[in-house]
PDB file of C-alpha atoms in Angstrom:
ATOM      1  CA  UNK A 121     -68.950 101.892  45.530  1.00  0.00           C
ATOM      2  CA  UNK A 122     -68.671  98.172  45.021  1.00  0.00           C
ATOM      3  CA  UNK A 123     -65.437  96.447  46.023  1.00  0.00           C
ATOM      4  CA  UNK A 124     -66.151  93.638  43.544  1.00  0.00           C
ATOM      5  CA  UNK A 125     -66.586  96.039  40.625  1.00  0.00           C
ATOM      6  CA  UNK A 126     -63.942  96.875  38.033  1.00  0.00           C
ATOM      7  CA  UNK A 127     -61.338  99.337  39.274  1.00  0.00           C
ATOM      8  CA  UNK A 128     -60.599 102.330  37.100  1.00  0.00           C
ATOM      9  CA  UNK A 129     -56.824 102.716  36.969  1.00  0.00           C
ATOM     10  CA  UNK A 130     -56.616 104.875  33.854  1.00  0.00           C
ATOM     11  CA  UNK A 131     -58.715 106.858  31.379  1.00  0.00           C
ATOM     12  CA  UNK A 132     -58.216 107.468  27.661  1.00  0.00           C
ATOM     13  CA  UNK A 133     -59.754 110.587  26.146  1.00  0.00           C
ATOM     14  CA  UNK A 134     -59.796 112.016  22.627  1.00  0.00           C
ATOM     15  CA  UNK A 135     -61.808 114.858  21.147  1.00  0.00           C
ATOM     16  CA  UNK A 136     -63.595 115.552  24.411  1.00  0.00           C
ATOM     17  CA  UNK A 137     -64.926 111.997  24.723  1.00  0.00           C
ATOM     18  CA  UNK A 138     -63.850 109.226  27.039  1.00  0.00           C
ATOM     19  CA  UNK A 139     -62.652 106.310  24.919  1.00  0.00           C
ATOM     20  CA  UNK A 140     -61.891 103.853  27.682  1.00  0.00           C
ATOM     21  CA  UNK A 141     -61.829 103.436  31.430  1.00  0.00           C
ATOM     22  CA  UNK A 142     -60.191 100.413  32.931  1.00  0.00           C
ATOM     23  CA  UNK A 143     -56.913  98.794  33.828  1.00  0.00           C
ATOM     24  CA  UNK A 144     -53.690 100.705  33.244  1.00  0.00           C
ATOM     25  CA  UNK A 145     -52.453  98.065  30.791  1.00  0.00           C
ATOM     26  CA  UNK A 146     -55.633  98.101  28.664  1.00  0.00           C
ATOM     27  CA  UNK A 147     -55.962 101.870  28.533  1.00  0.00           C
ATOM     28  CA  UNK A 148     -52.280 102.585  27.830  1.00  0.00           C
ATOM     29  CA  UNK A 149     -52.611 100.612  24.574  1.00  0.00           C
ATOM     30  CA  UNK A 150     -54.784 103.472  23.267  1.00  0.00           C
ATOM     31  CA  UNK A 151     -52.087 106.113  23.743  1.00  0.00           C
ATOM     32  CA  UNK A 152     -51.532 108.155  20.598  1.00  0.00           C
ATOM     33  CA  UNK A 153     -50.985 111.708  19.346  1.00  0.00           C
ATOM     34  CA  UNK A 154     -54.695 112.595  19.578  1.00  0.00           C
ATOM     35  CA  UNK A 155     -55.429 110.544  22.689  1.00  0.00           C
ATOM     36  CA  UNK A 156     -54.729 111.754  26.201  1.00  0.00           C
ATOM     37  CA  UNK A 157     -54.174 108.936  28.676  1.00  0.00           C
ATOM     38  CA  UNK A 158     -54.485 109.655  32.369  1.00  0.00           C
ATOM     39  CA  UNK A 159     -52.979 107.308  34.929  1.00  0.00           C
ATOM     40  CA  UNK A 160     -55.099 107.735  38.070  1.00  0.00           C
ATOM     41  CA  UNK A 161     -52.170 106.631  40.253  1.00  0.00           C
ATOM     42  CA  UNK A 162     -54.488 104.902  42.720  1.00  0.00           C
ATOM     43  CA  UNK A 163     -56.897 107.831  43.078  1.00  0.00           C
ATOM     44  CA  UNK A 164     -60.653 107.370  42.894  1.00  0.00           C
ATOM     45  CA  UNK A 165     -62.585 108.103  39.709  1.00  0.00           C
ATOM     46  CA  UNK A 166     -66.183 109.210  40.135  1.00  0.00           C
ATOM     47  CA  UNK A 167     -68.685 109.895  37.370  1.00  0.00           C
ATOM     48  CA  UNK A 168     -69.603 113.486  36.628  1.00  0.00           C
ATOM     49  CA  UNK A 169     -72.549 114.646  38.652  1.00  0.00           C
ATOM     50  CA  UNK A 170     -74.771 116.659  36.327  1.00  0.00           C
ATOM     51  CA  UNK A 171     -77.956 118.152  37.687  1.00  0.00           C
ATOM     52  CA  UNK A 172     -79.853 119.918  34.937  1.00  0.00           C
ATOM     53  CA  UNK A 173     -82.406 121.241  37.407  1.00  0.00           C
ATOM     54  CA  UNK A 174     -80.560 122.157  40.535  1.00  0.00           C
ATOM     55  CA  UNK A 175     -81.623 124.257  43.474  1.00  0.00           C
ATOM     56  CA  UNK A 176     -78.188 124.429  45.027  1.00  0.00           C
ATOM     57  CA  UNK A 177     -78.669 127.847  46.580  1.00  0.00           C
ATOM     58  CA  UNK A 178     -81.821 126.613  48.297  1.00  0.00           C
ATOM     59  CA  UNK A 179     -79.685 124.601  50.711  1.00  0.00           C
ATOM     60  CA  UNK A 180     -78.042 127.804  51.876  1.00  0.00           C
ATOM     61  CA  UNK A 181     -81.347 129.642  52.006  1.00  0.00           C
ATOM     62  CA  UNK A 182     -82.876 126.846  54.043  1.00  0.00           C
ATOM     63  CA  UNK A 183     -79.998 126.908  56.514  1.00  0.00           C
ATOM     64  CA  UNK A 184     -80.386 130.652  57.096  1.00  0.00           C
ATOM     65  CA  UNK A 185     -84.165 130.971  57.275  1.00  0.00           C
ATOM     66  CA  UNK A 186     -87.135 129.978  59.380  1.00  0.00           C
ATOM     67  CA  UNK A 187     -87.894 126.272  58.922  1.00  0.00           C
ATOM     68  CA  UNK A 188     -91.422 126.131  57.500  1.00  0.00           C
ATOM     69  CA  UNK A 189     -91.319 122.437  56.608  1.00  0.00           C
ATOM     70  CA  UNK A 190     -94.090 120.094  57.685  1.00  0.00           C
ATOM     71  CA  UNK A 191     -93.369 117.150  60.020  1.00  0.00           C
ATOM     72  CA  UNK A 192     -91.164 115.175  60.289  1.00  0.00           C
ATOM     73  CA  UNK A 193     -88.610 117.756  59.055  1.00  0.00           C
ATOM     74  CA  UNK A 194     -90.329 120.749  60.637  1.00  0.00           C
ATOM     75  CA  UNK A 195     -93.390 121.564  62.706  1.00  0.00           C
ATOM     76  CA  UNK A 196     -95.601 123.668  60.408  1.00  0.00           C
ATOM     77  CA  UNK A 197     -99.025 122.083  59.923  1.00  0.00           C
ATOM     78  CA  UNK A 198    -101.210 125.161  59.406  1.00  0.00           C
ATOM     79  CA  UNK A 199    -101.070 128.903  58.721  1.00  0.00           C
ATOM     80  CA  UNK A 200    -101.083 129.738  62.449  1.00  0.00           C
ATOM     81  CA  UNK A 201     -98.093 127.433  62.929  1.00  0.00           C
ATOM     82  CA  UNK A 202     -96.315 129.051  59.998  1.00  0.00           C
ATOM     83  CA  UNK A 203     -96.904 132.488  61.518  1.00  0.00           C
ATOM     84  CA  UNK A 204     -95.669 131.372  64.942  1.00  0.00           C
ATOM     85  CA  UNK A 205     -92.579 129.751  63.433  1.00  0.00           C
ATOM     86  CA  UNK A 206     -91.767 133.038  61.697  1.00  0.00           C
ATOM     87  CA  UNK A 207     -92.294 134.988  64.927  1.00  0.00           C
ATOM     88  CA  UNK A 208     -90.073 132.573  66.858  1.00  0.00           C
ATOM     89  CA  UNK A 209     -87.375 132.799  64.172  1.00  0.00           C
ATOM     90  CA  UNK A 210     -87.476 136.605  64.279  1.00  0.00           C
ATOM     91  CA  UNK A 211     -87.129 136.549  68.076  1.00  0.00           C
ATOM     92  CA  UNK A 212     -84.150 134.191  67.846  1.00  0.00           C
ATOM     93  CA  UNK A 213     -82.536 136.202  65.019  1.00  0.00           C
ATOM     94  CA  UNK A 214     -83.297 139.802  66.006  1.00  0.00           C
ATOM     95  CA  UNK A 215     -79.803 141.071  65.210  1.00  0.00           C
ATOM     96  CA  UNK A 216     -79.818 139.565  61.711  1.00  0.00           C
ATOM     97  CA  UNK A 217     -83.344 140.790  60.962  1.00  0.00           C
ATOM     98  CA  UNK A 218     -82.407 144.308  62.075  1.00  0.00           C
ATOM     99  CA  UNK A 219     -79.217 144.235  60.001  1.00  0.00           C
ATOM    100  CA  UNK A 220     -80.720 142.969  56.733  1.00  0.00           C
ATOM    101  CA  UNK A 221     -84.290 144.219  57.270  1.00  0.00           C
ATOM    102  CA  UNK A 222     -85.750 140.971  55.986  1.00  0.00           C
ATOM    103  CA  UNK A 223     -87.577 137.929  57.361  1.00  0.00           C
ATOM    104  CA  UNK A 224     -87.137 134.762  55.317  1.00  0.00           C
ATOM    105  CA  UNK A 225     -88.937 131.443  55.702  1.00  0.00           C
ATOM    106  CA  UNK A 226     -88.362 128.359  53.609  1.00  0.00           C
ATOM    107  CA  UNK A 227     -90.155 125.085  53.067  1.00  0.00           C
ATOM    108  CA  UNK A 228     -93.894 125.575  53.482  1.00  0.00           C
ATOM    109  CA  UNK A 229     -96.063 123.189  51.459  1.00  0.00           C
ATOM    110  CA  UNK A 230     -99.631 124.247  50.775  1.00  0.00           C
ATOM    111  CA  UNK A 231    -100.597 120.601  50.202  1.00  0.00           C
ATOM    112  CA  UNK A 232     -99.570 119.783  53.782  1.00  0.00           C
ATOM    113  CA  UNK A 233    -101.109 122.806  55.486  1.00  0.00           C
ATOM    114  CA  UNK A 234    -104.460 122.190  57.195  1.00  0.00           C
ATOM    115  CA  UNK A 235    -105.970 125.015  55.104  1.00  0.00           C
ATOM    116  CA  UNK A 236    -104.697 123.457  51.836  1.00  0.00           C
ATOM    117  CA  UNK A 237    -103.693 126.863  50.507  1.00  0.00           C
ATOM    118  CA  UNK A 238    -100.688 129.130  50.189  1.00  0.00           C
ATOM    119  CA  UNK A 239    -100.114 131.761  52.849  1.00  0.00           C
ATOM    120  CA  UNK A 240    -101.337 135.171  51.726  1.00  0.00           C
ATOM    121  CA  UNK A 241     -99.959 138.656  52.037  1.00  0.00           C
ATOM    122  CA  UNK A 242    -102.447 139.216  54.865  1.00  0.00           C
ATOM    123  CA  UNK A 243    -101.219 136.085  56.669  1.00  0.00           C
ATOM    124  CA  UNK A 244     -97.673 137.430  56.549  1.00  0.00           C
ATOM    125  CA  UNK A 245     -98.723 140.974  57.447  1.00  0.00           C
ATOM    126  CA  UNK A 246    -100.004 139.487  60.720  1.00  0.00           C
ATOM    127  CA  UNK A 247     -96.361 138.630  61.515  1.00  0.00           C
ATOM    128  CA  UNK A 248     -94.926 142.016  60.473  1.00  0.00           C
ATOM    129  CA  UNK A 249     -96.140 145.034  58.548  1.00  0.00           C
ATOM    130  CA  UNK A 250     -92.824 146.873  58.979  1.00  0.00           C
ATOM    131  CA  UNK A 251     -90.211 144.306  57.921  1.00  0.00           C
ATOM    132  CA  UNK A 252     -90.346 142.679  54.466  1.00  0.00           C
ATOM    133  CA  UNK A 253     -91.175 138.957  54.619  1.00  0.00           C
ATOM    134  CA  UNK A 254     -90.672 136.341  51.939  1.00  0.00           C
ATOM    135  CA  UNK A 255     -91.641 132.717  52.434  1.00  0.00           C
ATOM    136  CA  UNK A 256     -90.465 130.247  49.823  1.00  0.00           C
ATOM    137  CA  UNK A 257     -92.400 127.098  48.922  1.00  0.00           C
ATOM    138  CA  UNK A 258     -90.594 123.827  49.612  1.00  0.00           C
ATOM    139  CA  UNK A 259     -90.251 123.306  45.835  1.00  0.00           C
ATOM    140  CA  UNK A 260     -88.307 126.540  45.498  1.00  0.00           C
ATOM    141  CA  UNK A 261     -90.536 127.494  42.556  1.00  0.00           C
ATOM    142  CA  UNK A 262     -92.766 130.076  44.205  1.00  0.00           C
ATOM    143  CA  UNK A 263     -92.991 132.357  47.174  1.00  0.00           C
ATOM    144  CA  UNK A 264     -95.320 134.680  49.035  1.00  0.00           C
ATOM    145  CA  UNK A 265     -94.481 138.191  50.208  1.00  0.00           C
ATOM    146  CA  UNK A 266     -96.033 140.454  52.787  1.00  0.00           C
ATOM    147  CA  UNK A 267     -97.218 143.974  51.930  1.00  0.00           C
ATOM    148  CA  UNK A 268     -93.914 145.574  52.961  1.00  0.00           C
ATOM    149  CA  UNK A 269     -91.927 143.249  50.680  1.00  0.00           C
ATOM    150  CA  UNK A 270     -94.339 143.956  47.825  1.00  0.00           C
ATOM    151  CA  UNK A 271     -93.803 147.691  48.416  1.00  0.00           C
ATOM    152  CA  UNK A 272     -90.020 147.253  48.401  1.00  0.00           C
ATOM    153  CA  UNK A 273     -90.075 145.465  45.031  1.00  0.00           C
ATOM    154  CA  UNK A 274     -92.609 147.923  43.632  1.00  0.00           C
ATOM    155  CA  UNK A 275     -95.363 145.403  43.005  1.00  0.00           C
ATOM    156  CA  UNK A 276     -98.885 146.850  43.078  1.00  0.00           C
ATOM    157  CA  UNK A 277    -102.333 145.980  41.778  1.00  0.00           C
ATOM    158  CA  UNK A 278    -101.438 148.029  38.689  1.00  0.00           C
ATOM    159  CA  UNK A 279     -98.285 145.998  37.931  1.00  0.00           C
ATOM    160  CA  UNK A 280     -98.640 144.311  34.550  1.00  0.00           C
ATOM    161  CA  UNK A 281     -97.742 140.682  34.015  1.00  0.00           C
ATOM    162  CA  UNK A 282     -94.316 140.280  32.399  1.00  0.00           C
ATOM    163  CA  UNK A 283     -94.277 139.387  28.682  1.00  0.00           C
ATOM    164  CA  UNK A 284     -95.042 135.707  28.178  1.00  0.00           C
ATOM    165  CA  UNK A 285     -96.460 135.255  31.658  1.00  0.00           C
TER     166      UNK A 285
END
């Protein structure tokens, strides 16, 4: 927002395309049977925000799960810290965990863990063998599950890769 920039007072549109944005006087000259002219009446015009690769739901997931981010946004620096963070989150959210029967962590980054690896099923089993656990990578593109979660989704050593995988 730049106070010295042009102010959009009106918009002219035809055929799904914006023809002009500018002063009311300039834009109103384009009025015609196939052109819609919109007087903004002093309201603010913002460009469309298009995100072709959005992880919008991850914001909600992050807000409701154990914070597995590395410093400065979290405290997880190694697998032991990740495990303790999950345990602490479970303790603080016992009612929710009991209700949904799920432990969720979000934000670990294998490149920032001391071990330089992803947590394994065995690492998560050390936190709980009875409650399903899913921890989501900070990119949102992959996750790790404990044995109970793998059982719940029916994933075994015999599970075949999906077509194209």
